[in-house]
Coordinates of C-alpha atoms in Angstrom, one line a residue:
M12 CA -2.9 4.3 9.6
V13 CA -5.4 6.6 7.8
A14 CA -4.3 7.1 4.2
E15 CA -4.8 10.9 4.2
M16 CA -3.4 12.6 1.1
K17 CA -3.6 16.2 0.0
A18 CA -4.1 17.4 -3.6
E19 CA -1.6 20.2 -3.2
Q20 CA 1.2 17.8 -2.1
I21 CA 0.5 15.0 -4.5
G22 CA 0.1 17.5 -7.4
Q23 CA 3.4 19.1 -6.7
A24 CA 5.1 15.7 -6.3
A25 CA 3.7 14.4 -9.6
R26 CA 5.5 17.2 -11.5
T27 CA 8.9 15.8 -10.5
D28 CA 8.4 12.3 -9.3
M29 CA 8.7 9.9 -12.3
Q30 CA 7.0 7.1 -10.3
L31 CA 3.8 9.1 -10.1
M32 CA 1.4 9.2 -13.1
V33 CA -1.3 11.6 -14.0
P34 CA -3.6 10.4 -16.9
V35 CA -3.4 12.6 -20.0
R36 CA -7.0 11.8 -21.1
P37 CA -8.6 10.7 -17.9
I38 CA -11.7 8.6 -17.6
L39 CA -13.6 7.4 -14.5
R40 CA -12.7 3.8 -13.7
R41 CA -15.4 1.3 -14.5
G42 CA -17.5 0.2 -11.5
V43 CA -16.7 3.3 -9.3
R44 CA -18.6 6.5 -8.5
L45 CA -18.2 9.7 -6.6
R46 CA -21.1 10.8 -4.5
R47 CA -21.7 13.7 -2.2
A48 CA -22.2 12.8 1.5
G49 CA -22.9 15.8 3.6
D50 CA -19.8 18.1 3.4
S51 CA -17.7 15.3 1.9
V52 CA -17.4 13.4 -1.4
V53 CA -17.2 9.6 -1.1
L54 CA -15.5 7.3 -3.7
D55 CA -17.3 4.0 -3.9
G56 CA -16.3 0.8 -5.7
A57 CA -12.5 1.3 -5.8
D58 CA -9.9 -1.0 -4.3
R59 CA -10.7 0.8 -1.0
A60 CA -13.1 3.4 0.2
Q61 CA -12.0 7.0 0.0
V62 CA -13.4 10.2 1.4
F63 CA -12.5 13.7 0.0
S64 CA -13.1 16.6 2.3
G65 CA -12.9 20.4 2.0
A66 CA -14.8 23.0 0.1
F67 CA -13.2 22.3 -3.2
A68 CA -13.9 18.6 -2.9
R69 CA -17.5 19.2 -2.2
D70 CA -18.0 21.7 -5.0
G71 CA -15.4 20.8 -7.6
L72 CA -14.5 17.1 -7.7
V73 CA -17.9 15.7 -8.9
P74 CA -18.1 18.1 -11.9
L75 CA -14.5 17.4 -12.8
T76 CA -15.0 13.6 -12.7
D77 CA -18.2 13.9 -14.7
A78 CA -16.2 15.7 -17.4
C79 CA -13.6 12.9 -17.4
D80 CA -14.9 10.8 -20.3
G81 CA -11.7 9.9 -21.9
T82 CA -12.0 12.5 -24.8
R83 CA -10.6 15.6 -23.0
G84 CA -7.0 16.5 -22.1
H85 CA -6.1 18.8 -19.1
A86 CA -6.6 22.1 -21.0
E87 CA -10.0 21.0 -22.3
L88 CA -11.1 19.8 -18.9
A89 CA -10.1 23.1 -17.4
S90 CA -12.1 24.9 -20.0
K91 CA -15.1 22.6 -19.4
V92 CA -15.3 23.0 -15.6
G93 CA -14.0 26.5 -15.3
F94 CA -10.8 25.8 -13.3
D95 CA -7.2 26.8 -14.1
E96 CA -5.2 24.0 -15.6
N97 CA -2.8 23.7 -12.7
T98 CA -5.8 23.1 -10.3
V99 CA -7.1 20.4 -12.7
Y100 CA -3.6 18.7 -12.8
K101 CA -3.5 18.5 -9.0
C102 CA -7.0 17.2 -8.7
L103 CA -6.3 14.6 -11.4
A104 CA -3.2 13.5 -9.5
L105 CA -5.2 13.0 -6.4
L106 CA -8.0 11.2 -8.2
W107 CA -5.5 8.8 -9.8
T108 CA -3.8 8.0 -6.6
A109 CA -7.2 7.4 -5.0
G110 CA -8.2 5.0 -7.7
A111 CA -11.0 7.1 -9.2
I112 CA -9.7 7.6 -12.7
E113 CA -7.4 5.9 -15.2
E114 CA -6.1 6.6 -18.7
A115 CA -8.6 6.2 -21.5
A116 CA -7.9 3.2 -23.6
S117 CA -6.0 4.0 -26.9
G118 CA -7.4 2.6 -30.1
E119 CA -10.2 0.0 -30.1
K120 CA -11.3 -1.2 -26.7
P121 CA -10.7 -4.9 -26.1
S122 CA -13.6 -7.2 -26.6
V123 CA -14.0 -8.9 -23.2
A124 CA -16.9 -9.6 -20.9
P125 CA -18.1 -6.4 -19.2
E126 CA -17.6 -8.0 -15.7
W127 CA -14.0 -8.7 -16.5
A128 CA -13.4 -5.2 -17.7
V129 CA -15.0 -3.8 -14.6
F130 CA -12.9 -6.1 -12.4
L131 CA -9.6 -5.0 -14.0
S132 CA -10.6 -1.3 -14.0
R133 CA -11.9 -0.8 -10.5
L134 CA -9.2 -2.9 -8.9
G135 CA -6.4 -1.7 -11.1
N136 CA -5.4 0.9 -8.5
S137 CA -4.3 -2.0 -6.2
T138 CA -0.9 -2.0 -8.0
G139 CA -1.1 1.1 -10.2
A140 CA 1.0 -0.8 -12.7
N141 CA -1.4 -0.2 -15.7
P142 CA -2.4 3.2 -17.0
S143 CA -5.7 1.5 -18.2
W144 CA -7.6 -1.7 -17.7
A145 CA -7.1 -2.3 -21.4
D146 CA -3.4 -2.6 -20.8
A147 CA -4.0 -5.4 -18.3
V148 CA -6.1 -7.2 -21.0
S149 CA -3.3 -6.8 -23.4
H150 CA -0.7 -8.3 -21.0
L151 CA -2.9 -11.3 -20.6
A152 CA -3.5 -11.7 -24.3
R153 CA 0.2 -11.8 -25.1
R154 CA 1.1 -14.5 -22.6
T155 CA 0.7 -18.2 -22.8
V156 CA 0.1 -20.2 -19.7
R157 CA 1.2 -23.9 -19.9
L158 CA -0.6 -26.1 -17.4
E159 CA 1.1 -29.4 -16.4
G160 CA 1.1 -31.9 -13.6
D161 CA -2.0 -33.4 -11.9
P162 CA -4.5 -34.0 -14.7
A163 CA -7.6 -33.2 -12.6
L164 CA -6.1 -29.9 -11.5
V165 CA -4.9 -29.0 -15.0
T166 CA -8.5 -29.5 -16.2
A167 CA -9.9 -27.3 -13.4
A168 CA -7.3 -24.6 -13.9
R169 CA -7.9 -24.5 -17.7
R170 CA -11.6 -24.0 -17.1
S171 CA -10.8 -21.1 -14.8
L172 CA -8.4 -19.4 -17.1
R173 CA -9.7 -20.0 -20.6
E174 CA -11.8 -16.8 -20.7
V175 CA -9.0 -14.4 -19.6
C176 CA -5.7 -15.7 -21.1
R177 CA -4.3 -18.5 -23.2
P178 CA -3.9 -21.7 -21.3
V179 CA -2.4 -24.6 -23.1
T180 CA -2.1 -28.3 -22.2
T181 CA -0.6 -29.7 -25.4
P182 CA 2.9 -31.2 -25.5
V183 CA 5.8 -28.8 -25.6
G184 CA 7.0 -28.0 -29.1
P185 CA 9.9 -26.0 -30.7
S186 CA 7.6 -23.1 -31.6
D187 CA 6.6 -22.3 -28.0
L188 CA 7.0 -18.7 -27.0
P189 CA 10.0 -17.8 -24.8
D190 CA 7.8 -15.7 -22.4
E191 CA 5.5 -18.7 -21.7
L192 CA 4.7 -19.3 -18.0
T193 CA 4.5 -22.9 -16.9
V194 CA 2.3 -23.8 -14.0
F195 CA 2.9 -27.2 -12.5
F196 CA 0.3 -28.7 -10.2
E197 CA 2.2 -31.0 -7.7
T198 CA 0.3 -33.7 -5.9
A199 CA 1.5 -36.9 -4.4
S200 CA 1.0 -38.7 -7.7
S201 CA 2.4 -36.0 -10.0
T202 CA 5.6 -35.3 -8.0
P203 CA 7.8 -37.6 -10.1
L204 CA 7.2 -35.4 -13.1
L205 CA 8.3 -32.1 -11.5
A206 CA 12.1 -32.5 -11.8
A207 CA 11.9 -32.9 -15.6
I208 CA 9.6 -29.9 -16.0
E209 CA 11.8 -27.8 -13.8
E210 CA 14.9 -28.7 -15.7
R211 CA 13.2 -28.0 -19.1
C212 CA 12.1 -24.5 -17.9
R213 CA 15.5 -23.8 -16.5
Q214 CA 17.2 -24.8 -19.8
D215 CA 14.7 -22.8 -21.9
G216 CA 14.9 -19.7 -19.5
R217 CA 11.2 -19.8 -18.9
P218 CA 9.5 -19.1 -15.5
L219 CA 7.9 -21.9 -13.6
L220 CA 5.1 -21.6 -10.9
R221 CA 4.8 -24.6 -8.7
V222 CA 1.4 -25.2 -7.0
R223 CA 1.4 -28.0 -4.4
A224 CA -1.7 -29.4 -2.8
D225 CA -2.8 -32.2 -0.5
A226 CA -5.5 -32.7 2.0
R227 CA -4.0 -30.3 4.5
A228 CA -2.5 -27.4 2.6
I229 CA -2.4 -25.6 -0.7
T230 CA 1.0 -24.0 -1.5
V231 CA 1.1 -21.4 -4.3
G232 CA 4.8 -21.0 -5.1
P233 CA 7.6 -20.8 -5.4
Y234 CA 7.8 -18.8 -8.6
V235 CA 11.1 -19.8 -10.2
D236 CA 12.9 -17.7 -12.8
V237 CA 16.7 -18.4 -12.8
S238 CA 17.4 -14.7 -13.6
I239 CA 15.7 -13.2 -10.5
T240 CA 14.7 -15.9 -8.0
P241 CA 16.3 -18.9 -6.0
C242 CA 15.9 -22.3 -7.6
L243 CA 13.0 -24.6 -6.9
D244 CA 14.9 -26.7 -4.4
C245 CA 15.8 -23.6 -2.3
G246 CA 12.3 -22.1 -2.7
S247 CA 10.6 -25.3 -1.5
H248 CA 13.1 -26.4 1.1
G249 CA 11.7 -27.5 4.4
E250 CA 8.2 -28.5 3.2
A251 CA 6.3 -31.2 5.0
E252 CA 5.7 -34.6 3.3
F253 CA 2.5 -35.1 1.4
S254 CA -0.5 -36.2 3.5
G255 CA -1.9 -38.4 0.8
E256 CA -3.8 -37.5 -2.4
L257 CA -5.8 -34.3 -2.8
P258 CA -9.6 -34.8 -2.2
E259 CA -11.8 -34.1 -5.2
H260 CA -13.8 -31.5 -3.4
L261 CA -10.7 -29.3 -3.2
H262 CA -9.9 -29.3 -6.9
D263 CA -11.8 -26.1 -7.7
L264 CA -10.3 -24.3 -4.6
V265 CA -6.7 -25.2 -5.8
A266 CA -7.4 -24.2 -9.4
G267 CA -9.1 -20.9 -8.2
L268 CA -6.2 -19.9 -6.1
A269 CA -3.7 -20.7 -8.8
A270 CA -5.8 -18.8 -11.4
H271 CA -6.1 -15.8 -9.2
H272 CA -2.3 -15.5 -8.8
V273 CA -1.5 -16.3 -12.4
V274 CA -3.8 -13.5 -13.5
A275 CA -2.3 -11.1 -10.9
L276 CA 1.2 -12.1 -12.0
L277 CA 0.5 -11.5 -15.7
A278 CA -2.0 -8.7 -15.8
R279 CA -0.4 -6.7 -13.0
A280 CA -3.8 -5.3 -12.0
T281 CA -4.2 -7.0 -8.6
I282 CA -2.0 -7.9 -5.7
S283 CA -0.1 -11.1 -5.4
H284 CA 2.6 -12.4 -3.1
L285 CA 4.5 -13.6 -6.2
P286 CA 7.2 -13.7 -7.3
A287 CA 9.0 -13.3 -4.0
D288 CA 7.0 -15.5 -1.6
S289 CA 5.0 -18.7 -1.4
T290 CA 1.7 -18.9 0.4
V291 CA 0.6 -21.9 2.4
T292 CA -3.2 -22.0 2.9
D293 CA -4.7 -24.4 5.4
T294 CA -7.6 -26.3 3.7
A295 CA -9.5 -26.5 7.0
T296 CA -9.3 -23.0 8.3
L297 CA -8.2 -21.1 5.1
S298 CA -5.5 -19.3 7.2
T299 CA -2.5 -18.4 5.1
D300 CA 1.2 -18.3 5.9
Y301 CA 3.8 -16.4 3.8
R302 CA 7.2 -18.0 3.2
P303 CA 10.0 -16.1 1.5
A304 CA 12.4 -18.0 -0.8
A305 CA 16.0 -17.7 0.3
I306 CA 19.1 -19.1 -1.3
R307 CA 20.8 -21.8 0.7
P308 CA 24.6 -21.5 1.0
G309 CA 26.3 -24.1 -1.2
C310 CA 23.3 -24.7 -3.5
P311 CA 24.9 -25.8 -6.8
R312 CA 22.2 -24.1 -8.8
C313 CA 21.7 -20.6 -7.3
S314 CA 24.4 -20.0 -4.7
Y315 CA 27.8 -18.3 -5.3
T316 CA 29.3 -20.3 -2.4
R317 CA 30.6 -23.8 -2.8
G318 CA 30.6 -26.6 -0.3
P319 CA 27.9 -28.6 1.4
V320 CA 24.3 -27.2 1.1
A321 CA 23.3 -25.6 4.4
Q322 CA 20.1 -24.2 5.8
A323 CA 19.5 -20.6 4.8
P324 CA 20.5 -18.4 7.8
A325 CA 17.9 -16.3 9.6
G326 CA 19.5 -13.1 8.1
A327 CA 19.1 -14.4 4.6
V328 CA 15.5 -15.3 5.2
Y329 CA 14.7 -11.9 6.6
E330 CA 16.4 -10.1 3.7
A331 CA 14.4 -12.3 1.3
S332 CA 11.2 -11.4 3.1
V333 CA 11.7 -7.6 2.8
A334 CA 13.5 -7.5 -0.6
M335 CA 12.2 -5.1 -3.2
P336 CA 10.5 -7.0 -6.1
P337 CA 12.3 -7.2 -9.5
R338 CA 11.6 -4.1 -11.6
A339 CA 9.1 -6.0 -13.8
F340 CA 6.9 -6.7 -10.7
L341 CA 7.1 -3.3 -9.0
A342 CA 3.8 -1.8 -7.9
P343 CA 3.8 2.0 -8.3
K344 CA 0.9 2.1 -5.8
D345 CA 3.4 1.2 -3.0
H346 CA 5.4 4.3 -3.8
Q347 CA 2.4 6.6 -3.2
A348 CA 2.7 5.8 0.5
H349 CA 5.5 8.3 0.7
Y350 CA 2.9 11.1 0.2
Y351 CA 0.4 10.0 2.8
A352 CA 0.0 12.9 5.3
A353 CA 0.8 10.7 8.3
N354 CA 4.1 9.6 6.6
L355 CA 5.1 13.1 5.7
R356 CA 4.6 14.2 9.3
L357 CA 7.1 11.5 10.5
Q358 CA 10.0 13.6 9.1
S359 CA 9.4 16.4 11.6
Q360 CA 8.8 14.2 14.7
F361 CA 11.9 14.2 16.8
K362 CA 12.7 12.6 20.2
D363 CA 13.3 15.4 22.7
W364 CA 13.6 13.9 26.2
P365 CA 11.5 16.7 27.8
S366 CA 12.2 15.6 31.4
R367 CA 16.0 15.5 31.0
P368 CA 18.3 18.5 31.3
H369 CA 19.6 19.7 27.9
T370 CA 22.9 21.3 27.0
P371 CA 22.9 23.4 23.9
L372 CA 25.6 22.6 21.4
P373 CA 27.6 25.3 19.6
A374 CA 26.1 26.4 16.2
L375 CA 27.4 24.7 13.2
D376 CA 30.5 26.4 11.7
L377 CA 31.0 25.2 8.2
A378 CA 34.0 27.5 7.8
A379 CA 35.9 25.2 10.2
L380 CA 35.4 22.3 7.8
A381 CA 36.4 24.4 4.8
K382 CA 39.6 25.6 6.3
S383 CA 40.8 22.2 7.5
E384 CA 42.5 19.4 5.5
R385 CA 41.6 15.7 5.4
H386 CA 43.4 13.5 8.0
D387 CA 43.8 9.8 8.5
P388 CA 41.0 9.1 11.0
S389 CA 43.0 6.2 12.4
R390 CA 45.7 8.6 13.6
G391 CA 43.7 11.7 14.4
D392 CA 45.6 13.8 16.9
V393 CA 43.4 16.9 17.3
P394 CA 41.8 16.9 20.8
L395 CA 38.0 16.6 20.8
S396 CA 36.2 19.7 21.7
L397 CA 32.5 20.5 22.3
D398 CA 32.5 22.5 19.0
A399 CA 33.9 19.5 17.1
L400 CA 31.5 17.1 18.8
G401 CA 28.6 19.4 17.8
T402 CA 29.8 19.6 14.2
V403 CA 30.0 15.8 13.9
L404 CA 26.6 15.2 15.4
K405 CA 24.9 18.0 13.3
I406 CA 26.3 16.7 10.0
A407 CA 25.8 13.0 10.7
F408 CA 22.4 13.2 12.4
G409 CA 21.0 16.8 12.4
V410 CA 18.8 18.9 10.2
K411 CA 19.5 21.9 8.0
D412 CA 17.6 24.5 10.1
E413 CA 17.7 27.3 7.5
E414 CA 16.3 25.1 4.7
S415 CA 13.7 23.2 6.7
T416 CA 10.0 24.1 6.8
T417 CA 7.0 22.7 8.6
E418 CA 6.2 20.8 5.3
R419 CA 9.7 19.6 4.5
V420 CA 12.7 18.8 6.7
K421 CA 16.1 18.9 5.1
R422 CA 18.9 16.8 6.6
W423 CA 22.6 16.9 6.2
T424 CA 22.9 13.1 5.7
A425 CA 20.8 10.7 3.7
A426 CA 17.9 9.2 5.6
S427 CA 15.5 6.5 4.4
G428 CA 12.2 8.2 3.5
N429 CA 13.6 11.4 5.1
I430 CA 12.2 10.0 8.4
G431 CA 15.4 10.1 10.5
C432 CA 15.0 6.7 12.2
T433 CA 18.3 6.6 14.0
T434 CA 19.3 8.2 17.4
A435 CA 22.8 9.1 18.5
Y436 CA 23.8 8.5 22.1
V437 CA 27.1 10.0 23.2
V438 CA 29.2 8.4 25.9
L439 CA 31.6 11.1 27.3
R440 CA 34.5 10.4 29.5
D441 CA 36.6 13.6 29.1
E442 CA 35.5 16.2 31.6
R443 CA 37.2 18.9 29.6
I444 CA 34.4 18.5 27.0
M445 CA 31.4 18.1 29.3
P446 CA 30.7 16.3 32.6
P447 CA 31.2 12.6 32.0
G448 CA 28.0 10.7 31.3
I449 CA 25.7 9.4 28.7
Y450 CA 23.8 11.9 26.5
A451 CA 21.2 11.7 23.8
Y452 CA 21.5 14.0 20.8
A453 CA 18.2 15.8 20.2
Q454 CA 18.1 16.5 16.4
G455 CA 15.3 19.0 16.5
S456 CA 17.0 21.4 19.0
H457 CA 20.7 20.5 18.5
T458 CA 21.2 19.8 22.1
L459 CA 22.5 17.0 24.3
A460 CA 20.0 15.5 26.8
A461 CA 21.6 14.0 29.9
I462 CA 20.6 10.4 30.2
S463 CA 22.8 9.0 32.9
S464 CA 26.0 9.8 34.8
R465 CA 27.0 6.1 34.7
V466 CA 29.8 5.7 32.1
P467 CA 30.7 2.2 30.9
P468 CA 34.4 1.3 31.1
G469 CA 36.6 2.5 28.2
D470 CA 39.6 4.6 27.2
A471 CA 38.1 6.8 24.4
P472 CA 37.0 10.3 25.4
C473 CA 33.9 9.8 23.4
E474 CA 31.9 7.0 21.8
I475 CA 28.8 7.4 19.6
V476 CA 26.2 4.7 19.9
I477 CA 23.6 4.6 17.1
T478 CA 20.2 3.1 17.8
G479 CA 17.2 2.6 15.6
D480 CA 13.7 4.0 16.3
L481 CA 11.7 0.9 15.1
K482 CA 8.4 2.3 16.2
K483 CA 8.8 5.4 14.0
V484 CA 10.2 3.7 10.9
M485 CA 7.9 0.7 11.0
T486 CA 4.9 3.0 11.1
K487 CA 5.7 3.6 7.4
Y488 CA 7.7 0.7 6.3
G489 CA 6.7 -2.3 8.4
T490 CA 9.3 -5.0 8.9
F491 CA 11.4 -3.5 6.1
G492 CA 12.1 -0.7 8.6
F493 CA 14.5 -2.9 10.5
R494 CA 16.7 -3.1 7.4
L495 CA 16.5 0.6 6.9
V496 CA 17.7 1.3 10.4
F497 CA 21.1 -0.3 9.6
L498 CA 21.3 1.4 6.2
D499 CA 20.7 4.8 7.9
A500 CA 23.3 3.9 10.6
G501 CA 25.8 3.3 7.8
C502 CA 25.1 6.7 6.3
N503 CA 25.5 8.3 9.8
L504 CA 28.8 6.6 10.4
A505 CA 30.1 7.5 6.9
A506 CA 29.2 11.2 7.4
A507 CA 30.7 11.3 10.9
R508 CA 33.9 9.7 9.6
E509 CA 34.1 12.4 6.8
V510 CA 33.7 15.2 9.3
A511 CA 36.2 13.7 11.7
Q512 CA 38.7 13.4 8.8
Q513 CA 38.3 17.1 8.1
L514 CA 38.7 18.1 11.7
G515 CA 41.7 15.8 12.4
L516 CA 39.8 13.7 14.9
G517 CA 40.3 10.1 15.5
F518 CA 37.4 8.0 14.4
A519 CA 37.0 4.2 14.5
P520 CA 33.8 2.2 13.9
H521 CA 33.4 -0.8 16.2
S522 CA 33.1 -4.2 14.5
D523 CA 31.4 -5.8 17.6
W524 CA 29.8 -4.7 20.8
D525 CA 27.7 -6.0 23.7
D526 CA 24.1 -5.2 22.9
E527 CA 22.7 -6.0 26.3
A528 CA 25.3 -4.1 28.2
L529 CA 25.0 -1.0 26.1
A530 CA 21.2 -1.2 26.2
L531 CA 21.3 -1.4 30.0
V532 CA 23.4 1.8 30.4
L533 CA 21.4 3.6 27.7
G534 CA 18.1 2.6 29.2
T535 CA 16.8 1.3 25.9
S536 CA 15.0 -1.9 24.8
P537 CA 16.8 -4.0 22.2
A538 CA 13.4 -5.0 20.9
D539 CA 12.2 -1.4 20.3
E540 CA 15.5 0.4 19.8
P541 CA 18.3 -2.0 18.6
I542 CA 21.9 -0.8 18.5
A543 CA 22.9 -0.4 14.9
G544 CA 26.4 1.0 15.2
V545 CA 29.1 2.1 17.6
A546 CA 32.2 4.3 16.9
T547 CA 35.0 5.9 18.9
L548 CA 35.5 9.6 18.4
G549 CA 38.7 11.4 19.4
G550 CA 41.9 10.1 20.8
T551 CA 42.6 8.5 24.2
A552 CA 41.3 10.5 27.2

């Protein structure tokens, strides 16, 4: 996906979105530059290449960034380059999200190697967690990293870290800081020491990062913090036995991988899989697998359930793999994806079944809801009508036509990322409403598209089957989109139930259904369009 972003959109969003930042006294990031290339301006040296197009980018961005020297605020920049302050704000918002500028360091600049300052500055946009590279240096300076385990790896890691943070290898004492990070290097010979180190960290409430290495693989993780992660046993469950001692020629590779992720974890300037996952790197091919840490049912240390310890079920492993990181490890950069032009366009992309005949549904009449009283949906006795069906579908799945624009679609019911990743199929059996058959609700046109005249067996006059549009939602959210489908389906069902209560209609969500049978009659693929919910609407036909 091309990460296209518009200054107008990101500038407006930055005014109200607290997760977006605009530097107050901006300065060009170290190691990056903007240069003209034909009709465009190219950003070199940042975490990824960026191209700015348009007349303003060609004529205005370079002078603006030249004026960003860390001494001027927005009003002073506007005066310097001759733009109005609102335009400057929007441009700075775009330049920040692109990784071109950062906040000027307050006070005296940290005394570090120039190469290290450039690294933290130019790659700081990878996470967007630090306003300035100096903040990353400050984070590292405040934390102590205790190195334990295999002596050779401890020595190599200390050599890698000593210029950027405070590694210690001395025995633990009573004056050690509570925010100390312990890194334990586990090899075949140091394994017997791990249990005592893990117990000490757990008792002291200090985080532990386990790095495991042998001749075949290097595992960085799990990161263990009893307040936010599973325990070490759950995080390392299922690992293969050691394949002998670690060869000497791999010592620097192990130490380098560990140092990279320790710095990323503490400085928050670069990307790491920690604290959620472990990585397993093959020492021969350097290919890497990611393994989420999931709590095993019955674990005496981190599970709420009691009984024999069981393998973590597939659902728990999936949830762990897509879980949001703890607040302290959030990367604001990820939030910026909401404002990519391609992602914004998803909200107005609707399925429309162009080759199918469509039946228009009656316009939404909110007065009908206002005049009615709430009923028990388990005993709804009002007959289902086409008007009522249209109202349920519009509120639960449709858009607010009067409030929607080409830039912003408004929906009646909450939808993840405002994408609208669920589809409602209607199974009708009551010919007094419409000819019996299966219909798809077209959100954009508020119509029912005829899918099939085959109606599965059942007594209810109407059933609503909710499916997830994985292709659409995963375009933006990846595998996390599968989870969002079911969250959205829950919102759809809740909204439909509320409307049914107001209209006096029966409504009963199903607790179970036959996925394959329903997919067959709907003509959908469970792999691309899984069924996320089913509900009966109306009384017996």
